[in-house]
Short mmCIF file of C-alpha atoms and ligand atoms in Angstrom, two decimals:
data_model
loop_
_atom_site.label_atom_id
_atom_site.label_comp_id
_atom_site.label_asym_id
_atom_site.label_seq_id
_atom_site.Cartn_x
_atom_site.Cartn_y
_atom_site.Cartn_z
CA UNK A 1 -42.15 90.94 -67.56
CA UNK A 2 -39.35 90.92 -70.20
CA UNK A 3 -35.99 92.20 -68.90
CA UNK A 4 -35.40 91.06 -65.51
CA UNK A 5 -32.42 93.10 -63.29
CA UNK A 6 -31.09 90.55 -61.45
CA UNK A 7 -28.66 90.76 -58.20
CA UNK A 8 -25.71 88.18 -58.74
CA UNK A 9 -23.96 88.74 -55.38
CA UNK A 10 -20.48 89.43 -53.90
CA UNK A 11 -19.14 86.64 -56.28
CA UNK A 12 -19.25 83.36 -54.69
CA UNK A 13 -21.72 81.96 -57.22
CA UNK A 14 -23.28 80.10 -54.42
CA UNK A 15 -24.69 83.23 -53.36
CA UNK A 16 -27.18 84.11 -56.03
CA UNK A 17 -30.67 84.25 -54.58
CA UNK A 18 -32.93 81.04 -55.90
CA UNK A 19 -35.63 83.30 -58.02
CA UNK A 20 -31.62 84.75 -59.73
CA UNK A 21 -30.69 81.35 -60.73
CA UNK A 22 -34.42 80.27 -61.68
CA UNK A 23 -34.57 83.32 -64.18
CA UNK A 24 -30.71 82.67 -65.35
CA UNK A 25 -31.53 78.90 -65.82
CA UNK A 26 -34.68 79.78 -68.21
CA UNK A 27 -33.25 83.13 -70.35
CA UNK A 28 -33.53 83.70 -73.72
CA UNK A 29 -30.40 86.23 -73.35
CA UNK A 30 -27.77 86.67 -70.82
CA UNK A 31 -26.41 90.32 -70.12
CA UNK A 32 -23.89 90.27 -67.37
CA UNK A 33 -21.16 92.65 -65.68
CA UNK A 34 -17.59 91.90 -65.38
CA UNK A 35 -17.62 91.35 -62.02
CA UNK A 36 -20.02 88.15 -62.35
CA UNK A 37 -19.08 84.70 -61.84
CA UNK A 38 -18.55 82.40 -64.95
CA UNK A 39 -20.00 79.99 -63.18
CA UNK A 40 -23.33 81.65 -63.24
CA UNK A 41 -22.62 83.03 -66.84
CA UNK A 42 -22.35 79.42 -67.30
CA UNK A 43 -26.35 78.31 -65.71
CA UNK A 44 -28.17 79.67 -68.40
CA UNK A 45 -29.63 77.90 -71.41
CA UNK A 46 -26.65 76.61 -74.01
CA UNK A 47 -28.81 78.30 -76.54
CA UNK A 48 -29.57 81.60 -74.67
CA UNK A 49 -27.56 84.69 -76.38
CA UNK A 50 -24.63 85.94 -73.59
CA UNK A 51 -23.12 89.49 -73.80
CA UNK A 52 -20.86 90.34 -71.57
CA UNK A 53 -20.67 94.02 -70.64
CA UNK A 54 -17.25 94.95 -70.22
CA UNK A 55 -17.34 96.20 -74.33
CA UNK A 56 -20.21 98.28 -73.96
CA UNK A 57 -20.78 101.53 -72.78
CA UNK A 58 -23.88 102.37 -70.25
CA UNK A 59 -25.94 103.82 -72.79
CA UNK A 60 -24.99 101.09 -75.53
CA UNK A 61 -25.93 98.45 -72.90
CA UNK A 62 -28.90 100.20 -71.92
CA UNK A 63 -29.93 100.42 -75.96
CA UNK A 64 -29.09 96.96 -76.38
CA UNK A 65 -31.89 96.30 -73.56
CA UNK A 66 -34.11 98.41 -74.94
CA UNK A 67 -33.81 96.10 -78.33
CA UNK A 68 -33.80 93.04 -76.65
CA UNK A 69 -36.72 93.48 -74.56
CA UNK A 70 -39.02 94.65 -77.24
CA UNK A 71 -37.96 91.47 -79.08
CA UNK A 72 -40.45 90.21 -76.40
CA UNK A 73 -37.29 87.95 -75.53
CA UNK A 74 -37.08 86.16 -71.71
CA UNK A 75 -34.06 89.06 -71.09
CA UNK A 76 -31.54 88.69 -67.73
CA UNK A 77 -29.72 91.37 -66.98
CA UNK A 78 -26.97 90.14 -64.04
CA UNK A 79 -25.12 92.45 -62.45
CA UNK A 80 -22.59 92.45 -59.47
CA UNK A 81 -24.02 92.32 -55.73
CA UNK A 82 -27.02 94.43 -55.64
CA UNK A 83 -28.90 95.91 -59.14
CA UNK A 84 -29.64 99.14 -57.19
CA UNK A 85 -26.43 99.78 -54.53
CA UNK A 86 -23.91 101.33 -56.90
CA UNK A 87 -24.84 98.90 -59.88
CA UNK A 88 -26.38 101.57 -62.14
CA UNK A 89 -29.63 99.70 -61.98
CA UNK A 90 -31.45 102.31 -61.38
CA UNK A 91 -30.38 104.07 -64.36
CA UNK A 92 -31.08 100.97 -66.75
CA UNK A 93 -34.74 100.52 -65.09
CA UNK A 94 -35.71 104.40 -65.52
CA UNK A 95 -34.39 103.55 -69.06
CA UNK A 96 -36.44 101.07 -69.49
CA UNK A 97 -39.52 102.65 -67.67
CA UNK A 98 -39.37 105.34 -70.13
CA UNK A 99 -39.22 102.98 -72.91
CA UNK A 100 -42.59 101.59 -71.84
CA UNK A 101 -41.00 97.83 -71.50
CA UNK A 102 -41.91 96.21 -68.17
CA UNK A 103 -39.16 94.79 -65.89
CA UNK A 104 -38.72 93.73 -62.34
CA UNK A 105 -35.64 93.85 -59.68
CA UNK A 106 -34.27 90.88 -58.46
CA UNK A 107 -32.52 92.11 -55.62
CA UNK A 108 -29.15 90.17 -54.92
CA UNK A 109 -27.11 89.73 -51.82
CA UNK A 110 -24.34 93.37 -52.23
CA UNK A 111 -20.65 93.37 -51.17
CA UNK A 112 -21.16 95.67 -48.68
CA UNK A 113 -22.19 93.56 -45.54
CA UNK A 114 -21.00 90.36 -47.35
CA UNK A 115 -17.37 91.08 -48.18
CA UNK A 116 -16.54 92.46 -44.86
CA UNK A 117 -18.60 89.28 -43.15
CA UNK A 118 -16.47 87.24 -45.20
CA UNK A 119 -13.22 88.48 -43.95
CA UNK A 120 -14.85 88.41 -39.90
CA UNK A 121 -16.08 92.11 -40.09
CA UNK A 122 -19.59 93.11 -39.12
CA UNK A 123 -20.17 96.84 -40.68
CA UNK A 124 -22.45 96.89 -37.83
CA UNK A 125 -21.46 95.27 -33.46
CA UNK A 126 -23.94 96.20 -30.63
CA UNK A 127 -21.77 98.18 -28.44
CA UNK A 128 -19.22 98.91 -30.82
CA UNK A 129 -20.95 100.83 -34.06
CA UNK A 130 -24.62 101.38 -34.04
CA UNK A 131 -24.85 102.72 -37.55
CA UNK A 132 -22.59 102.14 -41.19
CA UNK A 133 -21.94 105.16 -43.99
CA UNK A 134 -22.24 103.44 -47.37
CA UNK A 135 -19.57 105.82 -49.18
CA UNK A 136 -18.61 106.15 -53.18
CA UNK A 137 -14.86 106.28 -53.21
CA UNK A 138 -14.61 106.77 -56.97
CA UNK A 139 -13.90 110.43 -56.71
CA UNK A 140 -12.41 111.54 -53.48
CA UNK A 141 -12.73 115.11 -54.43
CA UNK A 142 -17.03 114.67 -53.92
CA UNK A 143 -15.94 113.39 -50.51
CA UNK A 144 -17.56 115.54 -47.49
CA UNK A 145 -14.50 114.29 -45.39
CA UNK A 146 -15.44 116.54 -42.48
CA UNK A 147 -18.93 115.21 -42.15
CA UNK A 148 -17.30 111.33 -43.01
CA UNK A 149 -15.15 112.10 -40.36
CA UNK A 150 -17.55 113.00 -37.79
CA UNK A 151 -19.72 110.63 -38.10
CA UNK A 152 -19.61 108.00 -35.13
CA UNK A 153 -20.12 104.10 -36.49
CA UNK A 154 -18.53 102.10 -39.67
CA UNK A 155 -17.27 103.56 -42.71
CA UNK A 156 -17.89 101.30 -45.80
CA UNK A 157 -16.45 102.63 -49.27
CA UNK A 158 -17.03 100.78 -52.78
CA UNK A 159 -14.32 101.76 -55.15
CA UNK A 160 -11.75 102.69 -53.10
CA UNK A 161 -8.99 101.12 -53.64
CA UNK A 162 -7.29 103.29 -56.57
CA UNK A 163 -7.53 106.03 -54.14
CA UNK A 164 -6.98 105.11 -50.90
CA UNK A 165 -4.27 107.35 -49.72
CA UNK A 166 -6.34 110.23 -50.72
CA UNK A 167 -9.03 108.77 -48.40
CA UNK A 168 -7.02 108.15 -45.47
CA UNK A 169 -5.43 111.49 -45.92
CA UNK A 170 -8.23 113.25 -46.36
CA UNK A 171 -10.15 111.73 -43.45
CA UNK A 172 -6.91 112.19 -40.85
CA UNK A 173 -7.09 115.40 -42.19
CA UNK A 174 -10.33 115.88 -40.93
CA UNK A 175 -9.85 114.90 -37.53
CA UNK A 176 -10.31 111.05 -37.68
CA UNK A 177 -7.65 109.54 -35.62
CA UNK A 178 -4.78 107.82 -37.72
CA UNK A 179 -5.01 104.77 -35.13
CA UNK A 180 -8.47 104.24 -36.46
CA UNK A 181 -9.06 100.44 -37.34
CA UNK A 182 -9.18 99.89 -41.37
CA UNK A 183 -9.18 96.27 -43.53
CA UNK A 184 -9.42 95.90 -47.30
CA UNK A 185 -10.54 93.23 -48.49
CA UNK A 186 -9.92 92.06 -52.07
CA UNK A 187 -12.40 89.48 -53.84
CA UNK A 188 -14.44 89.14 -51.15
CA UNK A 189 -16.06 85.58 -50.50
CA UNK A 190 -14.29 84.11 -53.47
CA UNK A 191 -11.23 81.68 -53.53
CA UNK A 192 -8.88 84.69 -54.32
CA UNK A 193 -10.40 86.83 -51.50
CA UNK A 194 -7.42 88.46 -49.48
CA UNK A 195 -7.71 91.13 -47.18
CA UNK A 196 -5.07 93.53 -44.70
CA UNK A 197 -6.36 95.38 -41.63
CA UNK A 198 -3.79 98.47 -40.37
CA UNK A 199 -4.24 101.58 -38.53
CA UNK A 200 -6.04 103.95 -40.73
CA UNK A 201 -2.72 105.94 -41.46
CA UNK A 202 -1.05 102.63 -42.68
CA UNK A 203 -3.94 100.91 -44.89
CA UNK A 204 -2.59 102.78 -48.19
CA UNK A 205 0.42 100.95 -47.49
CA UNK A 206 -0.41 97.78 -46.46
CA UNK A 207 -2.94 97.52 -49.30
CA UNK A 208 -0.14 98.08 -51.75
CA UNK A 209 -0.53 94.83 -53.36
CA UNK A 210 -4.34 94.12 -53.40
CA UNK A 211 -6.47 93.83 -56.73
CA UNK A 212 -9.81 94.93 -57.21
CA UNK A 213 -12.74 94.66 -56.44
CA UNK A 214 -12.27 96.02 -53.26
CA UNK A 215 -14.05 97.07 -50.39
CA UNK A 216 -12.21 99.85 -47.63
CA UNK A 217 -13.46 99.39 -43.97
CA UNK A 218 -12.94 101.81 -41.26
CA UNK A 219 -13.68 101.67 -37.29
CA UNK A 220 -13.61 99.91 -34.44
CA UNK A 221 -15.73 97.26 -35.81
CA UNK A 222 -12.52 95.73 -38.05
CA UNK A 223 -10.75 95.18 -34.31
CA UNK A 224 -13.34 91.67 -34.38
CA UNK A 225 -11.70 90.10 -37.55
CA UNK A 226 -9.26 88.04 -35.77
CA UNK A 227 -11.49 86.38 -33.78
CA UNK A 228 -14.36 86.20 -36.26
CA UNK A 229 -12.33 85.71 -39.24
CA UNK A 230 -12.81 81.67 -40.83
CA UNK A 231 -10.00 79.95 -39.73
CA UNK A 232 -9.52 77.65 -42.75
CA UNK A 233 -8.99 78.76 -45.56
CA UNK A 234 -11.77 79.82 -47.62
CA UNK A 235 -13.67 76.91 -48.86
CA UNK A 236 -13.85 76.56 -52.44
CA UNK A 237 -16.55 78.43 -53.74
CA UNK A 238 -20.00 76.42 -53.24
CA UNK A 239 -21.64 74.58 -55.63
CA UNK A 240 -24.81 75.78 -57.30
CA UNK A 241 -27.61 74.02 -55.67
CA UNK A 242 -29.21 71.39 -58.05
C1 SAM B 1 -19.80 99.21 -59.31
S1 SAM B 1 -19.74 98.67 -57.64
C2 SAM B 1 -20.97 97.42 -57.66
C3 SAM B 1 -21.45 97.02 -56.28
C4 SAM B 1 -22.48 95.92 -56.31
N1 SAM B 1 -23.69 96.35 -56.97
C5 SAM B 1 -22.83 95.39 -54.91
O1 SAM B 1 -23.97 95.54 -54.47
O2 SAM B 1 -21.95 94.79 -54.27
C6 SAM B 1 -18.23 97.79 -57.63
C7 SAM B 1 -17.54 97.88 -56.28
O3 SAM B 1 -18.15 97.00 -55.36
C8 SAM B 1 -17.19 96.46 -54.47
N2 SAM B 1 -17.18 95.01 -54.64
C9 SAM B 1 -18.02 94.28 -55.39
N3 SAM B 1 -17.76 92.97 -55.27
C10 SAM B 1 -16.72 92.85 -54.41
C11 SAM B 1 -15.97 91.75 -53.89
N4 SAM B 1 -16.25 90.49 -54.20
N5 SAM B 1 -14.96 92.01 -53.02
C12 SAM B 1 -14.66 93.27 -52.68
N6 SAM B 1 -15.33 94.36 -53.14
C13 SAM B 1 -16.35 94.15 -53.99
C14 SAM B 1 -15.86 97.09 -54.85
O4 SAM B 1 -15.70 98.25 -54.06
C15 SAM B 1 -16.09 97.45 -56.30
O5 SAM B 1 -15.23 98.52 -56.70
#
């Protein structure tokens, strides 16, 4: 194997998976997302070659991949949560499928349980929500808001924070209740995590001021946080083990 894709988590760096850190420790090039800890960045070799992705587009970092891996070189490509739940990893490993190099997914721990168990919200409470929508907020206009709002259990949507109202709108529009329990949380499990939980026709608002990343909640399940949420304040992040 030559380019591995490998899953960097929520962004506590203590939440890499061990076969993650093993591969970062022993690159021969670093490619990593925005969204990854410096702190991991900062695990691999002194000598391995580190490119950070926010420069490139998809297809230049999917090129430079390509190039890297045929090099024959030990190649780590880190990305944010999961490689393969709204990381684009699938589109890098068809890439590099096609271009006959061999790679393997390192799956990583995503934001979308994590973030929300960070801030005291299971997506998922026996008796309260038997089932969670994993939901692209990017472009509200995709949205099937009728069939979002119809369907019983926990909303979860990445991306969702630049247009929020539009999702609240549109799914009170569709018959969701406005009372409906919502959070946002902001940096989930790192030290800057924040988060606000308001009635579904309030969260635009009482987001106002959050940064992203950011993960939008929705239903009953965000009623638990103030009895699950940590009560002090978050720890700083963990160390990397040894
Ligand atoms: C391009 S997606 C990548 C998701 C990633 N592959 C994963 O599995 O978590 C980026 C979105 O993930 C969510 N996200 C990722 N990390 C987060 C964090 N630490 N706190 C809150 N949301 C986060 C946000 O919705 C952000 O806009």
């Amino acid at each position: 194997v030559t380019v591995y894709l490998v899953g960097a988590g929520p962004g506590d760096p203590g939440l890499v998976t061990a076969r993650g850190l093993e591969l970062v420790r022993r690159c021969d090039a670093l490619v990593y997302d925005r969204l990854v800890s410096g702190e991991l960045v900062a695990e691999a070799p002194g000598d391995a070659l580190r490119i950070g992705r926010a420069d490139l587009s998809q297809a230049a970092v999917t090129d430079l991949l390509i190039r890297l891996g045929r090099q024959g070189l030990d190649v780590v490509r880190l990305k944010g949560g999961d490689p393969y739940t709204f990381g684009r990893g699938g589109e890098e490993a068809l890439a590099l499928a096609e271009a006959g190099i061999q790679f393997e997914v390192v799956p990583g721990v995503s934001s979308l349980a994590a973030v929300p168990g960070s801030a005291g919200i299971p997506i998922t409470h026996r008796g309260t929500s038997s089932q969670a929508t994993i939901v692209s907020g990017h472009d509200p206009s995709e949205l099937d808001f009728g069939w979002l709002a119809r369907s019983e259990g926990t909303l979860v949507f990445f991306m969702g924070l630049a247009a929020l109202p539009a999702i609240a709108d549109g799914l009170i529009g569709a018959g969701l209740a406005p009372d409906t329990p919502a959070a946002v949380i902001s940096q989930g499990t790192t030290s800057e995590e924040a988060s606000v939980a308001a009635p579904l026709g309030e969260i635009a608002d009482a987001a106002g001021t959050l940064a992203p990343p950011a993960l939008v909640v929705v239903g009953q399940v965000v009623s638990l946080a103030p009895k699950l949420r940590r009560r002090e304040a978050h720890e700083s992040e963990r160390a990397l083990a040894g």
